[in-house]
């Protein structure tokens, strides 16, 4: 905060008390999780004609690893398949651009697959470090990228996925949702 000359009231950083006396009589109750959305999501996918619906609710790894895992899985199947993944990925930012992990994820996926698959990567709290909650990639977008002789890697290296999706208008703006039940990744063969 000092580096950017941002003044914050020190009371904002008061440590949570550790003494058990402060929590006597407290009870934590989980009201909502991403699992509440999993079953309706699976049901809707089956209604839409997907024969294989794979749902996983505990994604927790680095973006580049999960991109590779999803691509490997999609390559192995010939059936009409949809992957619905929930969780939180991590990303080490190396550039000075704009964009969050979901936008980076989608752009990296597009680069690796060359548009062979459909992918949406969504932040449920509506904020992926930009006004965009999600990014969408598919074969149509990849054809536009080729036509424009766009260098996807330049956007990835600069961590500037926001400008890419802004340019191609393949983003979703949800407005503030007021909740966060992790990120959602949906991938399918086209």
XYZ file of N, CA and C in Angstrom:
570
model
N 0.820 -1.173 0.000
C 0.000 0.000 0.000
C 0.874 1.252 0.000
N 2.001 1.158 0.684
C 2.902 2.311 0.717
C 3.466 2.602 -0.662
N 3.775 1.542 -1.399
C 4.348 1.706 -2.731
C 3.455 2.568 -3.618
N 2.136 2.364 -3.510
C 1.188 3.098 -4.347
C 0.582 4.304 -3.637
N 1.124 4.610 -2.467
C 0.682 5.762 -1.667
C -0.828 5.723 -1.380
N -1.289 4.518 -1.032
C -2.692 4.336 -0.669
C -2.778 4.299 0.845
N -3.570 5.207 1.389
C -3.712 5.277 2.843
C -4.902 4.431 3.270
N -4.645 3.565 4.225
C -5.674 2.689 4.768
C -5.673 2.857 6.277
N -6.853 2.967 6.835
C -6.973 3.045 8.283
C -6.459 1.730 8.872
N -5.545 1.807 9.806
C -4.932 0.608 10.389
C -5.960 -0.277 11.081
N -7.097 0.284 11.449
C -8.130 -0.531 12.090
C -8.698 -1.569 11.124
N -8.507 -1.366 9.830
C -8.981 -2.331 8.837
C -8.214 -3.642 8.905
N -7.036 -3.611 9.506
C -6.185 -4.781 9.539
C -6.077 -5.401 10.923
N -7.065 -5.204 11.760
C -7.045 -5.787 13.097
C -7.136 -7.304 12.956
N -6.249 -7.992 13.638
C -6.192 -9.445 13.587
C -7.424 -10.046 14.271
N -7.935 -11.134 13.717
C -9.047 -11.848 14.329
C -8.608 -12.392 15.680
N -9.415 -12.199 16.716
C -9.030 -12.721 18.035
C -8.879 -14.241 17.990
N -7.960 -14.759 18.784
C -7.712 -16.207 18.824
C -8.241 -16.842 20.107
N -8.472 -16.036 21.109
C -8.935 -16.546 22.395
C -10.346 -17.118 22.229
N -10.544 -18.354 22.670
C -11.818 -19.048 22.497
C -12.979 -18.366 23.203
N -12.699 -17.536 24.201
C -13.786 -16.877 24.934
C -14.618 -15.978 24.009
N -14.007 -15.467 22.941
C -14.730 -14.598 22.015
C -15.702 -15.365 21.125
N -15.506 -16.652 21.051
C -16.324 -17.461 20.161
C -17.277 -18.388 20.908
N -17.332 -18.227 22.217
C -18.235 -19.033 23.026
C -19.666 -18.714 22.580
N -20.399 -19.726 22.267
C -21.779 -19.530 21.829
C -21.922 -19.286 20.335
N -20.820 -19.241 19.605
C -20.876 -19.049 18.148
C -21.145 -20.382 17.463
N -21.865 -20.299 16.385
C -22.114 -21.488 15.587
C -22.045 -21.083 14.120
N -21.315 -21.833 13.330
C -21.220 -21.575 11.896
C -22.133 -22.533 11.160
N -22.895 -22.006 10.235
C -23.800 -22.816 9.441
C -23.581 -22.484 7.974
N -23.294 -23.489 7.174
C -23.114 -23.298 5.746
C -24.488 -23.179 5.098
N -24.748 -22.061 4.468
C -26.045 -21.824 3.849
C -26.071 -22.180 2.372
N -24.959 -21.992 1.695
C -24.931 -22.183 0.255
C -23.537 -22.601 -0.180
N -23.482 -23.516 -1.112
C -22.199 -23.896 -1.701
C -22.427 -24.142 -3.183
N -21.342 -24.373 -3.902
C -21.496 -24.626 -5.328
C -22.241 -25.930 -5.604
N -22.289 -26.822 -4.638
C -23.009 -28.084 -4.840
C -24.507 -27.871 -5.024
N -25.034 -26.751 -4.520
C -26.451 -26.458 -4.708
C -26.785 -26.212 -6.175
N -25.805 -25.840 -6.954
C -26.027 -25.583 -8.375
C -25.624 -26.762 -9.256
N -24.911 -27.720 -8.712
C -24.404 -28.817 -9.530
C -25.506 -29.689 -10.117
N -26.438 -30.115 -9.314
C -27.462 -31.033 -9.805
C -28.383 -30.383 -10.830
N -28.859 -29.158 -10.609
C -29.653 -28.513 -11.664
C -28.849 -28.293 -12.952
N -27.563 -28.025 -12.822
C -26.710 -27.828 -13.996
C -26.587 -29.127 -14.778
N -26.350 -30.216 -14.073
C -26.260 -31.531 -14.726
C -27.578 -31.885 -15.411
N -28.682 -31.645 -14.725
C -30.001 -31.950 -15.282
C -30.239 -31.168 -16.572
N -29.914 -29.884 -16.571
C -30.116 -29.043 -17.756
C -29.239 -29.515 -18.914
N -28.012 -29.899 -18.631
C -27.112 -30.395 -19.681
C -27.684 -31.650 -20.331
N -28.237 -32.541 -19.527
C -28.850 -33.762 -20.083
C -30.074 -33.415 -20.927
N -30.874 -32.447 -20.464
C -32.034 -31.992 -21.241
C -31.607 -31.425 -22.596
N -30.428 -30.823 -22.643
C -29.910 -30.240 -23.885
C -29.281 -31.286 -24.809
N -29.286 -32.551 -24.382
C -28.826 -33.627 -25.246
C -27.412 -34.117 -25.020
N -26.755 -33.647 -23.991
C -25.412 -34.149 -23.706
C -25.525 -35.534 -23.089
N -24.854 -36.514 -23.709
C -24.909 -37.889 -23.211
C -24.052 -38.059 -21.967
N -22.907 -37.443 -21.979
C -21.992 -37.544 -20.845
C -21.847 -36.177 -20.199
N -22.222 -36.106 -18.952
C -22.095 -34.867 -18.196
C -21.174 -35.160 -17.021
N -20.000 -34.589 -17.052
C -19.025 -34.782 -15.988
C -19.024 -33.530 -15.127
N -19.271 -33.715 -13.848
C -19.321 -32.593 -12.914
C -18.280 -32.826 -11.830
N -17.496 -31.814 -11.572
C -16.478 -31.895 -10.515
C -16.538 -30.590 -9.743
N -16.585 -30.677 -8.411
C -16.812 -29.469 -7.609
C -15.642 -29.067 -6.724
N -14.476 -29.636 -6.964
C -13.367 -29.330 -6.057
C -12.082 -28.964 -6.799
N -12.207 -28.222 -7.879
C -11.032 -27.792 -8.641
C -10.211 -26.832 -7.786
N -8.943 -27.112 -7.661
C -8.048 -26.242 -6.892
C -6.623 -26.481 -7.374
N -6.236 -25.763 -8.421
C -4.888 -25.935 -8.950
C -4.514 -24.746 -9.824
N -3.325 -24.786 -10.350
C -2.816 -23.717 -11.198
C -3.511 -23.778 -12.559
N -3.801 -22.619 -13.135
C -4.553 -22.507 -14.390
C -3.963 -23.376 -15.498
N -2.670 -23.297 -15.729
C -2.075 -24.032 -16.845
C -2.229 -25.543 -16.700
N -2.241 -26.044 -15.478
C -2.427 -27.476 -15.260
C -3.843 -27.899 -15.630
N -4.829 -27.163 -15.163
C -6.213 -27.554 -15.438
C -6.551 -27.393 -16.919
N -5.966 -26.407 -17.590
C -6.163 -26.269 -19.040
C -5.707 -27.556 -19.724
N -4.517 -28.034 -19.379
C -3.998 -29.270 -19.965
C -4.856 -30.477 -19.635
N -5.326 -30.566 -18.403
C -6.174 -31.690 -17.986
C -7.485 -31.718 -18.770
N -8.108 -30.566 -18.935
C -9.380 -30.496 -19.663
C -9.177 -30.894 -21.121
N -8.137 -30.386 -21.742
C -7.860 -30.720 -23.144
C -7.627 -32.219 -23.293
N -6.848 -32.812 -22.413
C -6.593 -34.261 -22.464
C -7.892 -35.042 -22.367
N -8.754 -34.634 -21.470
C -10.019 -35.340 -21.284
C -10.907 -35.207 -22.515
N -11.011 -34.008 -23.066
C -11.849 -33.795 -24.244
C -11.331 -34.575 -25.452
N -10.035 -34.706 -25.587
C -9.443 -35.444 -26.711
C -9.772 -36.929 -26.650
N -9.940 -37.466 -25.444
C -10.146 -38.905 -25.260
C -11.548 -39.372 -25.621
N -12.516 -38.491 -25.633
C -13.900 -38.919 -25.804
C -14.430 -38.587 -27.196
N -15.331 -39.435 -27.674
C -15.974 -39.180 -28.963
C -17.443 -38.826 -28.778
N -17.985 -39.104 -27.612
C -19.398 -38.828 -27.344
C -19.645 -37.346 -27.129
N -20.922 -36.998 -27.161
C -21.312 -35.621 -26.849
C -21.108 -35.416 -25.349
N -20.061 -34.689 -25.012
C -19.610 -34.557 -23.630
C -19.600 -33.098 -23.214
N -19.960 -32.861 -21.966
C -19.801 -31.536 -21.378
C -19.148 -31.708 -20.010
N -18.148 -30.899 -19.759
C -17.490 -30.876 -18.453
C -17.971 -29.636 -17.718
N -18.399 -29.807 -16.490
C -18.822 -28.681 -15.657
C -17.977 -28.750 -14.388
N -17.088 -27.795 -14.249
C -16.130 -27.808 -13.147
C -16.331 -26.590 -12.261
N -16.224 -26.799 -10.962
C -16.361 -25.722 -9.984
C -15.133 -25.715 -9.097
N -14.695 -24.561 -8.727
C -13.560 -24.450 -7.820
C -12.836 -23.138 -8.031
N -11.598 -23.105 -7.578
C -10.791 -21.885 -7.697
C -9.421 -22.268 -8.234
N -9.049 -21.652 -9.334
C -7.714 -21.861 -9.876
C -6.793 -20.762 -9.362
N -5.512 -20.978 -9.540
C -4.541 -19.958 -9.148
C -3.735 -19.562 -10.375
N -3.176 -18.371 -10.316
C -2.413 -17.857 -11.444
C -1.377 -16.873 -10.945
N -0.146 -17.068 -11.372
C 0.905 -16.104 -11.058
C 0.941 -15.079 -12.190
N 0.637 -13.839 -11.869
C 0.594 -12.762 -12.861
C 2.011 -12.289 -13.155
N 2.363 -12.276 -14.441
C 3.705 -11.842 -14.822
C 3.691 -10.574 -15.664
N 2.574 -10.222 -16.247
C 2.501 -9.032 -17.088
C 1.861 -7.874 -16.359
N 1.686 -6.779 -17.068
C 1.109 -5.574 -16.463
C -0.256 -5.234 -17.047
N -0.872 -6.183 -17.740
C -2.165 -5.930 -18.356
C -3.317 -6.085 -17.382
N -4.524 -6.116 -17.945
C -5.746 -6.274 -17.160
C -6.373 -7.623 -17.463
N -7.035 -8.158 -16.469
C -7.742 -9.417 -16.659
C -7.550 -10.307 -15.454
N -8.512 -11.171 -15.226
C -8.447 -12.087 -14.099
C -8.127 -13.496 -14.543
N -8.126 -14.400 -13.572
C -7.726 -15.777 -13.872
C -8.695 -16.475 -14.820
N -9.988 -16.121 -14.772
C -10.941 -16.763 -15.675
C -10.724 -16.332 -17.121
N -10.452 -15.060 -17.324
C -10.178 -14.580 -18.679
C -8.859 -15.158 -19.194
N -7.851 -15.189 -18.334
C -6.569 -15.790 -18.708
C -6.781 -17.259 -19.063
N -7.545 -17.953 -18.223
C -7.836 -19.374 -18.431
C -8.431 -19.592 -19.819
N -9.461 -18.812 -20.155
C -10.133 -18.971 -21.444
C -9.186 -18.675 -22.604
N -8.376 -17.650 -22.469
C -7.443 -17.292 -23.536
C -6.374 -18.369 -23.721
N -5.870 -18.892 -22.638
C -4.873 -19.967 -22.700
C -5.485 -21.210 -23.347
N -6.726 -21.504 -23.001
C -7.441 -22.642 -23.575
C -7.598 -22.455 -25.085
N -7.982 -21.259 -25.507
C -8.128 -20.963 -26.934
C -6.796 -21.145 -27.661
N -5.738 -20.647 -27.068
C -4.412 -20.764 -27.676
C -4.020 -22.233 -27.855
N -4.257 -23.036 -26.842
C -3.843 -24.445 -26.869
C -4.717 -25.298 -27.791
N -6.017 -25.004 -27.861
C -6.939 -25.861 -28.619
C -7.192 -25.370 -30.033
N -6.821 -24.138 -30.320
C -7.067 -23.535 -31.631
C -8.550 -23.595 -32.001
N -9.392 -23.413 -30.999
C -10.828 -23.332 -31.231
C -11.537 -24.644 -31.470
N -10.904 -25.764 -31.162
C -11.539 -27.068 -31.390
C -12.650 -27.371 -30.390
N -12.653 -26.667 -29.264
C -13.630 -26.920 -28.215
C -14.253 -25.608 -27.761
N -15.386 -25.728 -27.125
C -16.085 -24.585 -26.544
C -15.734 -24.508 -25.061
N -15.483 -23.299 -24.565
C -15.186 -23.142 -23.144
C -15.730 -21.813 -22.650
N -16.327 -21.856 -21.471
C -16.713 -20.640 -20.746
C -16.097 -20.748 -19.362
N -15.485 -19.682 -18.926
C -14.886 -19.646 -17.592
C -15.469 -18.437 -16.870
N -16.165 -18.685 -15.752
C -16.987 -17.668 -15.099
C -16.641 -17.505 -13.633
N -16.597 -16.279 -13.193
C -16.416 -15.939 -11.787
C -17.804 -15.634 -11.220
N -18.270 -16.390 -10.253
C -19.653 -16.237 -9.782
C -19.920 -14.961 -9.007
N -18.875 -14.304 -8.513
C -19.145 -13.038 -7.819
C -19.157 -11.857 -8.787
N -19.037 -12.144 -10.072
C -19.186 -11.181 -11.170
C -17.974 -10.308 -11.408
N -16.889 -10.530 -10.713
C -15.734 -9.647 -10.837
C -14.471 -10.470 -11.018
N -13.912 -10.430 -12.221
C -12.672 -11.131 -12.525
C -11.573 -10.093 -12.770
N -11.429 -9.185 -11.803
C -10.490 -8.058 -11.868
C -10.789 -7.079 -12.996
N -11.952 -7.205 -13.586
C -12.446 -6.305 -14.635
C -13.968 -6.325 -14.534
N -14.674 -5.547 -15.334
C -16.141 -5.639 -15.319
C -16.664 -6.981 -15.847
N -15.817 -7.760 -16.507
C -16.250 -9.034 -17.078
C -16.250 -10.124 -16.011
N -17.343 -10.871 -15.957
C -17.416 -12.011 -15.048
C -16.915 -13.278 -15.728
N -16.939 -13.287 -17.061
C -16.604 -14.517 -17.778
C -16.058 -14.214 -19.164
N -15.432 -15.241 -19.720
C -14.958 -15.182 -21.098
C -15.384 -16.463 -21.807
N -15.697 -16.341 -23.085
C -16.138 -17.463 -23.904
C -15.186 -17.638 -25.076
N -14.830 -18.876 -25.378
C -13.988 -19.145 -26.542
C -14.550 -20.334 -27.313
N -14.406 -20.271 -28.638
C -14.874 -21.348 -29.501
C -14.208 -21.238 -30.866
N -14.671 -22.053 -31.818
C -14.085 -22.062 -33.152
C -14.351 -20.765 -33.915
N -15.475 -20.137 -33.702
C -15.795 -18.880 -34.385
C -14.813 -17.791 -33.962
N -14.550 -17.704 -32.673
C -13.576 -16.732 -32.186
C -12.196 -17.025 -32.770
N -11.818 -18.292 -32.802
C -10.489 -18.623 -33.316
C -10.352 -18.247 -34.793
N -11.413 -18.437 -35.573
C -11.381 -18.030 -36.987
C -11.172 -16.521 -37.117
N -11.794 -15.737 -36.247
C -11.595 -14.283 -36.258
C -10.153 -13.930 -35.906
N -9.600 -14.644 -34.944
C -8.209 -14.420 -34.531
C -7.269 -14.682 -35.707
N -7.511 -15.788 -36.433
C -6.682 -16.110 -37.597
C -6.831 -15.054 -38.687
N -8.067 -14.658 -38.942
C -8.339 -13.654 -39.980
C -7.613 -12.340 -39.675
N -7.587 -11.958 -38.410
C -6.938 -10.707 -38.000
C -5.436 -10.863 -37.738
N -4.925 -12.085 -37.933
C -3.501 -12.373 -37.669
C -3.093 -11.915 -36.269
N -3.977 -12.213 -35.332
C -3.782 -11.811 -33.937
C -2.761 -12.716 -33.257
N -1.948 -12.139 -32.416
C -0.953 -12.885 -31.651
C -1.492 -13.094 -30.229
N -2.134 -14.229 -30.002
C -2.713 -14.536 -28.690
C -1.639 -14.540 -27.610
N -0.478 -15.051 -27.949
C 0.594 -15.167 -26.963
C 0.986 -13.805 -26.382
N 0.900 -12.765 -27.181
C 1.229 -11.417 -26.695
C 0.293 -11.018 -25.553
N -0.993 -11.329 -25.700
C -1.961 -11.027 -24.641
C -1.679 -11.864 -23.394
N -1.325 -13.125 -23.600
C -1.040 -14.014 -22.474
C 0.206 -13.549 -21.723
N 1.272 -13.265 -22.448
C 2.522 -12.837 -21.808
C 2.358 -11.538 -21.030
N 1.508 -10.648 -21.523
C 1.287 -9.366 -20.840
C 0.172 -9.438 -19.803
N -0.400 -10.630 -19.599
C -1.542 -10.793 -18.687
C -2.621 -9.771 -19.026
N -2.940 -9.673 -20.305
C -3.859 -8.651 -20.795
C -5.063 -9.274 -21.503
N -5.608 -10.301 -20.904
C -6.741 -11.002 -21.499
C -7.979 -10.113 -21.612
N -8.121 -9.165 -20.707
C -9.261 -8.242 -20.742
C -9.345 -7.523 -22.089
N -8.237 -6.995 -22.559
C -8.233 -6.262 -23.835
C -8.578 -7.187 -25.000
N -8.126 -8.435 -24.933
C -8.450 -9.398 -25.983
C -9.957 -9.630 -26.051
N -10.556 -9.958 -24.905
C -11.986 -10.265 -24.908
C -12.838 -9.022 -25.151
N -12.358 -7.895 -24.752
C -13.045 -6.631 -25.045
C -13.062 -6.397 -26.559
N -11.937 -6.639 -27.202
C -11.816 -6.441 -28.652
C -12.749 -7.372 -29.420
N -12.810 -8.644 -29.004
C -13.593 -9.638 -29.735
C -15.015 -9.819 -29.197
N -15.330 -9.129 -28.120
C -16.680 -9.132 -27.541
C -17.191 -10.542 -27.209
N -16.327 -11.356 -26.644
C -16.746 -12.691 -26.203
C -16.596 -12.788 -24.689
N -17.323 -11.943 -24.023
C -17.297 -11.871 -22.565
C -18.731 -11.835 -22.051
N -18.869 -12.031 -20.767
C -20.176 -11.934 -20.105
C -20.046 -10.942 -18.964
N -20.986 -10.023 -18.905
C -21.082 -9.107 -17.770
C -22.378 -9.452 -17.052
N -22.272 -9.836 -15.805
C -23.461 -10.239 -15.051
C -23.998 -9.134 -14.158
N -23.170 -8.155 -13.858
C -23.537 -7.214 -12.807
C -23.238 -7.878 -11.474
N -23.239 -7.105 -10.427
C -22.890 -7.638 -9.101
C -23.883 -8.716 -8.678
N -23.366 -9.894 -8.352
C -24.232 -10.993 -7.925
C -24.434 -11.016 -6.417
N -23.472 -10.479 -5.681
C -23.586 -10.473 -4.232
C -23.249 -11.797 -3.580
N -22.747 -12.749 -4.351
C -22.360 -14.032 -3.772
C -21.177 -14.596 -4.528
N -20.522 -15.530 -3.907
C -19.387 -16.180 -4.547
C -19.414 -17.647 -4.169
N -19.735 -18.490 -5.135
C -19.710 -19.937 -4.922
C -18.662 -20.558 -5.846
N -17.506 -19.922 -5.889
C -16.348 -20.379 -6.663
C -16.494 -20.015 -8.139
N -15.538 -20.472 -8.927
C -15.550 -20.246 -10.368
C -16.197 -21.445 -11.041
N -16.754 -21.203 -12.214
C -17.373 -22.271 -12.997
C -16.658 -22.340 -14.338
N -16.289 -23.540 -14.730
C -15.689 -23.768 -16.043
C -16.571 -24.782 -16.757
N -17.016 -24.435 -17.950
C -17.818 -25.344 -18.763
C -17.061 -25.556 -20.066
N -16.810 -26.819 -20.409
C -16.078 -27.132 -21.636
C -16.788 -28.253 -22.374
N -16.762 -28.168 -23.704
C -17.446 -29.171 -24.505
C -16.817 -29.266 -25.885
N -17.003 -30.417 -26.507
C -16.621 -30.546 -27.912
C -17.637 -29.779 -28.739
N -17.173 -29.207 -29.825
C -18.075 -28.439 -30.697
C -18.621 -29.356 -31.760
